[in-house]
């Protein structure tokens, strides 16, 4: 049971070590929205809203999430006694359409807070069983194919258990084939198109079938299922859906329609942990593997992804790279690291989200704050 009496929103700036280009846009200087949740009894935790600056992945941006939290979502929580974090999703979702990332920031914070209060690592509170998470890397679209090959080789040498190659028309079959030739048959490769294709490209996408990919992620429109089902019929390679899966219902629709065979779960995209866990459980019962995607999170958002990915049906490597892959300096200390076998440790030695937040560093890179009270 908890009662939030204060939520502090912060916008920080963190610059990626290199620009991250996907088919729908490019990110470098990230504007990140952090939340600090305070319980009436003194417990406190941090969470992260995974919106970007531009609406090229989802319709939400930092500039939609901030006022939605302030005006619509936070007032539903502040001063209200909530029995369990599993109640928060419905509280925030009722008669509020969309805004999943804004909802998730508060909802996940409530799970983090409840774990702190229960004296349990977040992973264990939600039923996580893994001690470490297999990690893959997501490689943005590179300047040329040689740069891509070099990055893929470097990543495999560093221990990453999966290499995801961002593709778009003009940077697809030939580039992926060149990487496959360079890294060999055994390497776990996949491609992510972030909606860059239509069904008219089915023949081209079918050429990827010969390259031994683990999956092709979200080739078609961000909110589509029906066309993905038509495409899956034409491909041997499993489709994995990302953008299109915004709730448990959409995951069930994917299975009903045969629109994909794997789901990339990002808790922000589905409105938080309750929906993520429900999708995980449903997929487990249907024999659909899941993995945890990333949104270039700071070390705070990463803590939630790592805890989520410790659930048993997260059987494929997640996009959970260590801090140094993204940032010169992360907002948590110690930073997230990965061992030589591509494993990231689940923090199990302290209650809550399991990381120390570097508040002095956060203060230096904060550009605005807003305090919300019951
Ligand atoms: O499609 O998975 C995606 C980053 C921003 C927006 C969309 C995506 C991504 C990634 C990055 O692939 C994964 C990561 O955080 O390392
Ligand atoms: Mg994706």
Short mmCIF file of N, CA and C in Angstrom, two decimals, residues 225-321:
data_model
loop_
_atom_site.label_atom_id
_atom_site.label_comp_id
_atom_site.label_asym_id
_atom_site.label_seq_id
_atom_site.Cartn_x
_atom_site.Cartn_y
_atom_site.Cartn_z
N UNK A 225 -1.36 -4.43 -38.29
CA UNK A 225 -1.28 -5.87 -38.03
C UNK A 225 -1.66 -6.67 -39.27
N UNK A 226 -2.70 -6.23 -39.97
CA UNK A 226 -3.25 -7.02 -41.07
C UNK A 226 -2.22 -7.21 -42.19
N UNK A 227 -1.52 -6.14 -42.55
CA UNK A 227 -0.52 -6.28 -43.62
C UNK A 227 0.70 -7.09 -43.17
N UNK A 228 1.06 -6.94 -41.90
CA UNK A 228 2.13 -7.80 -41.39
C UNK A 228 1.75 -9.28 -41.52
N UNK A 229 0.47 -9.58 -41.31
CA UNK A 229 0.02 -10.97 -41.46
C UNK A 229 0.19 -11.43 -42.90
N UNK A 230 -0.15 -10.57 -43.84
CA UNK A 230 0.03 -10.92 -45.25
C UNK A 230 1.51 -11.11 -45.57
N UNK A 231 2.34 -10.26 -45.01
CA UNK A 231 3.78 -10.36 -45.26
C UNK A 231 4.36 -11.63 -44.63
N UNK A 232 3.91 -11.93 -43.38
CA UNK A 232 4.45 -13.13 -42.71
C UNK A 232 4.19 -14.39 -43.55
N UNK A 233 3.07 -14.41 -44.26
CA UNK A 233 2.77 -15.55 -45.14
C UNK A 233 3.82 -15.71 -46.23
N UNK A 234 4.41 -14.60 -46.64
CA UNK A 234 5.38 -14.63 -47.73
C UNK A 234 6.81 -14.91 -47.25
N UNK A 235 7.05 -14.86 -45.94
CA UNK A 235 8.41 -14.97 -45.42
C UNK A 235 8.59 -16.23 -44.57
N UNK A 236 9.79 -16.80 -44.63
CA UNK A 236 10.14 -17.87 -43.70
C UNK A 236 10.65 -17.28 -42.39
N UNK A 237 11.34 -16.14 -42.50
CA UNK A 237 11.90 -15.49 -41.30
C UNK A 237 10.75 -14.99 -40.42
N UNK A 238 10.83 -15.24 -39.10
CA UNK A 238 9.77 -14.71 -38.22
C UNK A 238 9.74 -13.19 -38.23
N UNK A 239 8.54 -12.63 -38.25
CA UNK A 239 8.40 -11.20 -38.00
C UNK A 239 8.31 -11.00 -36.50
N UNK A 240 8.91 -9.90 -36.04
CA UNK A 240 8.81 -9.48 -34.64
C UNK A 240 8.13 -8.12 -34.65
N UNK A 241 7.12 -7.94 -33.84
CA UNK A 241 6.47 -6.63 -33.80
C UNK A 241 6.94 -5.82 -32.60
N UNK A 242 7.12 -4.54 -32.88
CA UNK A 242 7.54 -3.56 -31.87
C UNK A 242 6.44 -2.49 -31.80
N UNK A 243 6.51 -1.48 -32.68
CA UNK A 243 5.59 -0.34 -32.65
C UNK A 243 4.11 -0.76 -32.56
N UNK A 244 3.72 -1.81 -33.27
CA UNK A 244 2.29 -2.18 -33.36
C UNK A 244 1.72 -2.75 -32.07
N UNK A 245 2.58 -3.21 -31.16
CA UNK A 245 2.05 -3.87 -29.96
C UNK A 245 2.00 -2.85 -28.82
N UNK A 246 0.83 -2.29 -28.61
CA UNK A 246 0.69 -1.22 -27.61
C UNK A 246 -0.12 -1.68 -26.39
N UNK A 247 -0.53 -2.95 -26.37
CA UNK A 247 -1.33 -3.46 -25.24
C UNK A 247 -1.41 -4.98 -25.35
N UNK A 248 -1.94 -5.59 -24.29
CA UNK A 248 -2.20 -7.03 -24.32
C UNK A 248 -3.15 -7.37 -25.47
N UNK A 249 -4.17 -6.55 -25.69
CA UNK A 249 -5.12 -6.83 -26.78
C UNK A 249 -4.40 -6.92 -28.12
N UNK A 250 -3.50 -5.98 -28.37
CA UNK A 250 -2.79 -6.00 -29.66
C UNK A 250 -1.90 -7.24 -29.76
N UNK A 251 -1.33 -7.70 -28.64
CA UNK A 251 -0.51 -8.91 -28.67
C UNK A 251 -1.40 -10.11 -29.04
N UNK A 252 -2.59 -10.14 -28.46
CA UNK A 252 -3.52 -11.23 -28.79
C UNK A 252 -3.94 -11.15 -30.26
N UNK A 253 -4.15 -9.93 -30.76
CA UNK A 253 -4.51 -9.76 -32.17
C UNK A 253 -3.39 -10.27 -33.08
N UNK A 254 -2.15 -9.98 -32.69
CA UNK A 254 -1.02 -10.44 -33.49
C UNK A 254 -1.05 -11.96 -33.64
N UNK A 255 -1.33 -12.63 -32.53
CA UNK A 255 -1.35 -14.09 -32.57
C UNK A 255 -2.56 -14.58 -33.38
N UNK A 256 -3.71 -13.98 -33.15
CA UNK A 256 -4.93 -14.37 -33.87
C UNK A 256 -4.74 -14.23 -35.38
N UNK A 257 -4.12 -13.15 -35.78
CA UNK A 257 -3.97 -12.85 -37.21
C UNK A 257 -2.72 -13.47 -37.82
N UNK A 258 -1.85 -14.03 -36.95
CA UNK A 258 -0.56 -14.51 -37.45
C UNK A 258 0.28 -13.39 -38.06
N UNK A 259 0.25 -12.26 -37.40
CA UNK A 259 0.94 -11.07 -37.92
C UNK A 259 2.40 -11.03 -37.52
N UNK A 260 2.82 -11.96 -36.65
CA UNK A 260 4.20 -12.00 -36.21
C UNK A 260 4.36 -13.19 -35.29
N UNK A 261 5.63 -13.56 -35.03
CA UNK A 261 5.88 -14.76 -34.21
C UNK A 261 6.71 -14.47 -32.97
N UNK A 262 7.10 -13.19 -32.82
CA UNK A 262 7.95 -12.77 -31.69
C UNK A 262 7.49 -11.37 -31.32
N UNK A 263 7.59 -11.01 -30.02
CA UNK A 263 7.27 -9.64 -29.62
C UNK A 263 8.46 -9.01 -28.89
N UNK A 264 8.76 -7.78 -29.29
CA UNK A 264 9.70 -6.92 -28.59
C UNK A 264 8.86 -6.13 -27.58
N UNK A 265 9.02 -6.45 -26.30
CA UNK A 265 8.27 -5.72 -25.27
C UNK A 265 9.10 -4.53 -24.79
N UNK A 266 8.53 -3.34 -24.93
CA UNK A 266 9.11 -2.14 -24.32
C UNK A 266 8.05 -1.66 -23.34
N UNK A 267 8.36 -1.64 -22.06
CA UNK A 267 7.31 -1.31 -21.09
C UNK A 267 6.70 0.07 -21.32
N UNK A 268 7.50 1.03 -21.78
CA UNK A 268 6.96 2.36 -22.03
C UNK A 268 5.88 2.35 -23.10
N UNK A 269 6.11 1.55 -24.13
CA UNK A 269 5.19 1.53 -25.28
C UNK A 269 3.83 0.93 -24.92
N UNK A 270 3.79 0.05 -23.94
CA UNK A 270 2.53 -0.64 -23.59
C UNK A 270 1.89 -0.09 -22.32
N UNK A 271 2.41 1.00 -21.79
CA UNK A 271 1.78 1.63 -20.64
C UNK A 271 2.29 1.13 -19.30
N UNK A 272 3.40 0.39 -19.30
CA UNK A 272 4.01 0.04 -18.02
C UNK A 272 4.19 -1.45 -17.78
N UNK A 273 4.44 -1.77 -16.52
CA UNK A 273 4.78 -3.14 -16.13
C UNK A 273 3.57 -4.08 -16.12
N UNK A 274 2.40 -3.59 -15.72
CA UNK A 274 1.25 -4.50 -15.63
C UNK A 274 0.95 -5.08 -17.01
N UNK A 275 0.92 -4.22 -18.02
CA UNK A 275 0.67 -4.70 -19.38
C UNK A 275 1.85 -5.53 -19.88
N UNK A 276 3.06 -5.13 -19.56
CA UNK A 276 4.24 -5.89 -20.01
C UNK A 276 4.20 -7.32 -19.46
N UNK A 277 3.87 -7.42 -18.17
CA UNK A 277 3.82 -8.74 -17.54
C UNK A 277 2.66 -9.55 -18.13
N UNK A 278 1.53 -8.89 -18.39
CA UNK A 278 0.38 -9.60 -18.99
C UNK A 278 0.74 -10.10 -20.39
N UNK A 279 1.44 -9.28 -21.16
CA UNK A 279 1.85 -9.71 -22.51
C UNK A 279 2.85 -10.87 -22.41
N UNK A 280 3.79 -10.72 -21.48
CA UNK A 280 4.77 -11.79 -21.24
C UNK A 280 4.06 -13.11 -20.92
N UNK A 281 3.10 -13.06 -20.00
CA UNK A 281 2.42 -14.29 -19.56
C UNK A 281 1.60 -14.88 -20.71
N UNK A 282 0.91 -14.01 -21.43
CA UNK A 282 0.12 -14.49 -22.56
C UNK A 282 1.02 -15.14 -23.61
N UNK A 283 2.11 -14.47 -23.95
CA UNK A 283 3.02 -15.02 -24.96
C UNK A 283 3.60 -16.36 -24.50
N UNK A 284 3.92 -16.44 -23.22
CA UNK A 284 4.44 -17.70 -22.69
C UNK A 284 3.43 -18.82 -22.91
N UNK A 285 2.15 -18.53 -22.65
CA UNK A 285 1.12 -19.56 -22.80
C UNK A 285 0.90 -19.93 -24.26
N UNK A 286 1.27 -19.05 -25.18
CA UNK A 286 1.06 -19.30 -26.61
C UNK A 286 2.33 -19.74 -27.34
N UNK A 287 3.41 -19.89 -26.59
CA UNK A 287 4.67 -20.30 -27.22
C UNK A 287 5.31 -19.21 -28.08
N UNK A 288 5.04 -17.96 -27.75
CA UNK A 288 5.64 -16.83 -28.48
C UNK A 288 6.80 -16.29 -27.64
N UNK A 289 8.03 -16.33 -28.16
CA UNK A 289 9.15 -15.77 -27.39
C UNK A 289 9.07 -14.24 -27.35
N UNK A 290 9.54 -13.66 -26.27
CA UNK A 290 9.62 -12.20 -26.19
C UNK A 290 11.04 -11.79 -25.79
N UNK A 291 11.35 -10.54 -26.05
CA UNK A 291 12.61 -9.94 -25.59
C UNK A 291 12.35 -8.49 -25.26
N UNK A 292 13.26 -7.90 -24.51
CA UNK A 292 13.05 -6.53 -24.04
C UNK A 292 13.78 -5.55 -24.94
N UNK A 293 13.03 -4.66 -25.56
CA UNK A 293 13.63 -3.64 -26.41
C UNK A 293 14.11 -2.47 -25.58
N UNK A 294 14.70 -1.50 -26.27
CA UNK A 294 15.20 -0.31 -25.58
C UNK A 294 14.80 0.93 -26.32
N UNK A 295 14.86 2.04 -25.62
CA UNK A 295 14.55 3.36 -26.19
C UNK A 295 15.69 4.32 -25.86
N UNK A 296 16.93 3.81 -25.93
CA UNK A 296 18.09 4.65 -25.61
C UNK A 296 17.91 5.27 -24.23
N UNK A 297 17.48 4.46 -23.27
CA UNK A 297 17.22 4.96 -21.93
C UNK A 297 18.50 5.37 -21.21
N UNK A 298 18.33 6.24 -20.23
CA UNK A 298 19.40 6.48 -19.27
C UNK A 298 19.45 5.26 -18.35
N UNK A 299 20.40 5.28 -17.42
CA UNK A 299 20.55 4.17 -16.49
C UNK A 299 19.33 3.94 -15.62
N UNK A 300 18.46 4.93 -15.51
CA UNK A 300 17.25 4.76 -14.68
C UNK A 300 16.22 3.91 -15.42
N UNK A 301 15.90 4.27 -16.66
CA UNK A 301 14.97 3.46 -17.44
C UNK A 301 15.50 2.05 -17.64
N UNK A 302 16.81 1.94 -17.80
CA UNK A 302 17.45 0.64 -18.01
C UNK A 302 17.19 -0.30 -16.83
N UNK A 303 17.16 0.25 -15.61
CA UNK A 303 16.94 -0.58 -14.42
C UNK A 303 15.59 -1.30 -14.52
N UNK A 304 14.60 -0.61 -15.03
CA UNK A 304 13.28 -1.23 -15.18
C UNK A 304 13.31 -2.29 -16.28
N UNK A 305 13.99 -2.00 -17.37
CA UNK A 305 14.06 -2.98 -18.47
C UNK A 305 14.77 -4.25 -18.02
N UNK A 306 15.85 -4.08 -17.27
CA UNK A 306 16.61 -5.25 -16.80
C UNK A 306 15.75 -6.09 -15.85
N UNK A 307 15.02 -5.42 -14.95
CA UNK A 307 14.14 -6.16 -14.04
C UNK A 307 13.07 -6.92 -14.81
N UNK A 308 12.47 -6.25 -15.79
CA UNK A 308 11.42 -6.90 -16.59
C UNK A 308 11.97 -8.11 -17.34
N UNK A 309 13.15 -7.94 -17.92
CA UNK A 309 13.74 -8.99 -18.75
C UNK A 309 14.18 -10.20 -17.93
N UNK A 310 14.09 -10.10 -16.60
CA UNK A 310 14.44 -11.25 -15.77
C UNK A 310 13.29 -12.25 -15.66
N UNK A 311 12.13 -11.92 -16.25
CA UNK A 311 11.01 -12.87 -16.28
C UNK A 311 11.35 -14.04 -17.22
N UNK A 312 10.80 -15.23 -16.93
CA UNK A 312 11.25 -16.45 -17.62
C UNK A 312 11.07 -16.48 -19.14
N UNK A 313 10.00 -15.87 -19.68
CA UNK A 313 9.78 -15.99 -21.13
C UNK A 313 10.55 -14.93 -21.94
N UNK A 314 11.38 -14.13 -21.29
CA UNK A 314 12.29 -13.26 -22.05
C UNK A 314 13.48 -14.13 -22.48
N UNK A 315 13.24 -14.93 -23.51
CA UNK A 315 14.21 -15.96 -23.87
C UNK A 315 15.20 -15.50 -24.93
N UNK A 316 14.98 -14.32 -25.51
CA UNK A 316 15.90 -13.83 -26.54
C UNK A 316 16.67 -12.62 -26.00
N UNK A 317 17.89 -12.39 -26.49
CA UNK A 317 18.68 -11.26 -25.97
C UNK A 317 17.97 -9.93 -26.16
N UNK A 318 18.01 -9.07 -25.15
CA UNK A 318 17.35 -7.77 -25.18
C UNK A 318 18.27 -6.67 -25.73
N UNK A 319 17.65 -5.54 -26.08
CA UNK A 319 18.45 -4.35 -26.46
C UNK A 319 18.80 -3.61 -25.18
N UNK A 320 19.73 -4.19 -24.41
CA UNK A 320 20.03 -3.66 -23.07
C UNK A 320 21.52 -3.42 -22.93
N UNK A 321 22.05 -2.63 -23.83
CA UNK A 321 23.50 -2.39 -23.84
C UNK A 321 23.93 -1.68 -22.56
#
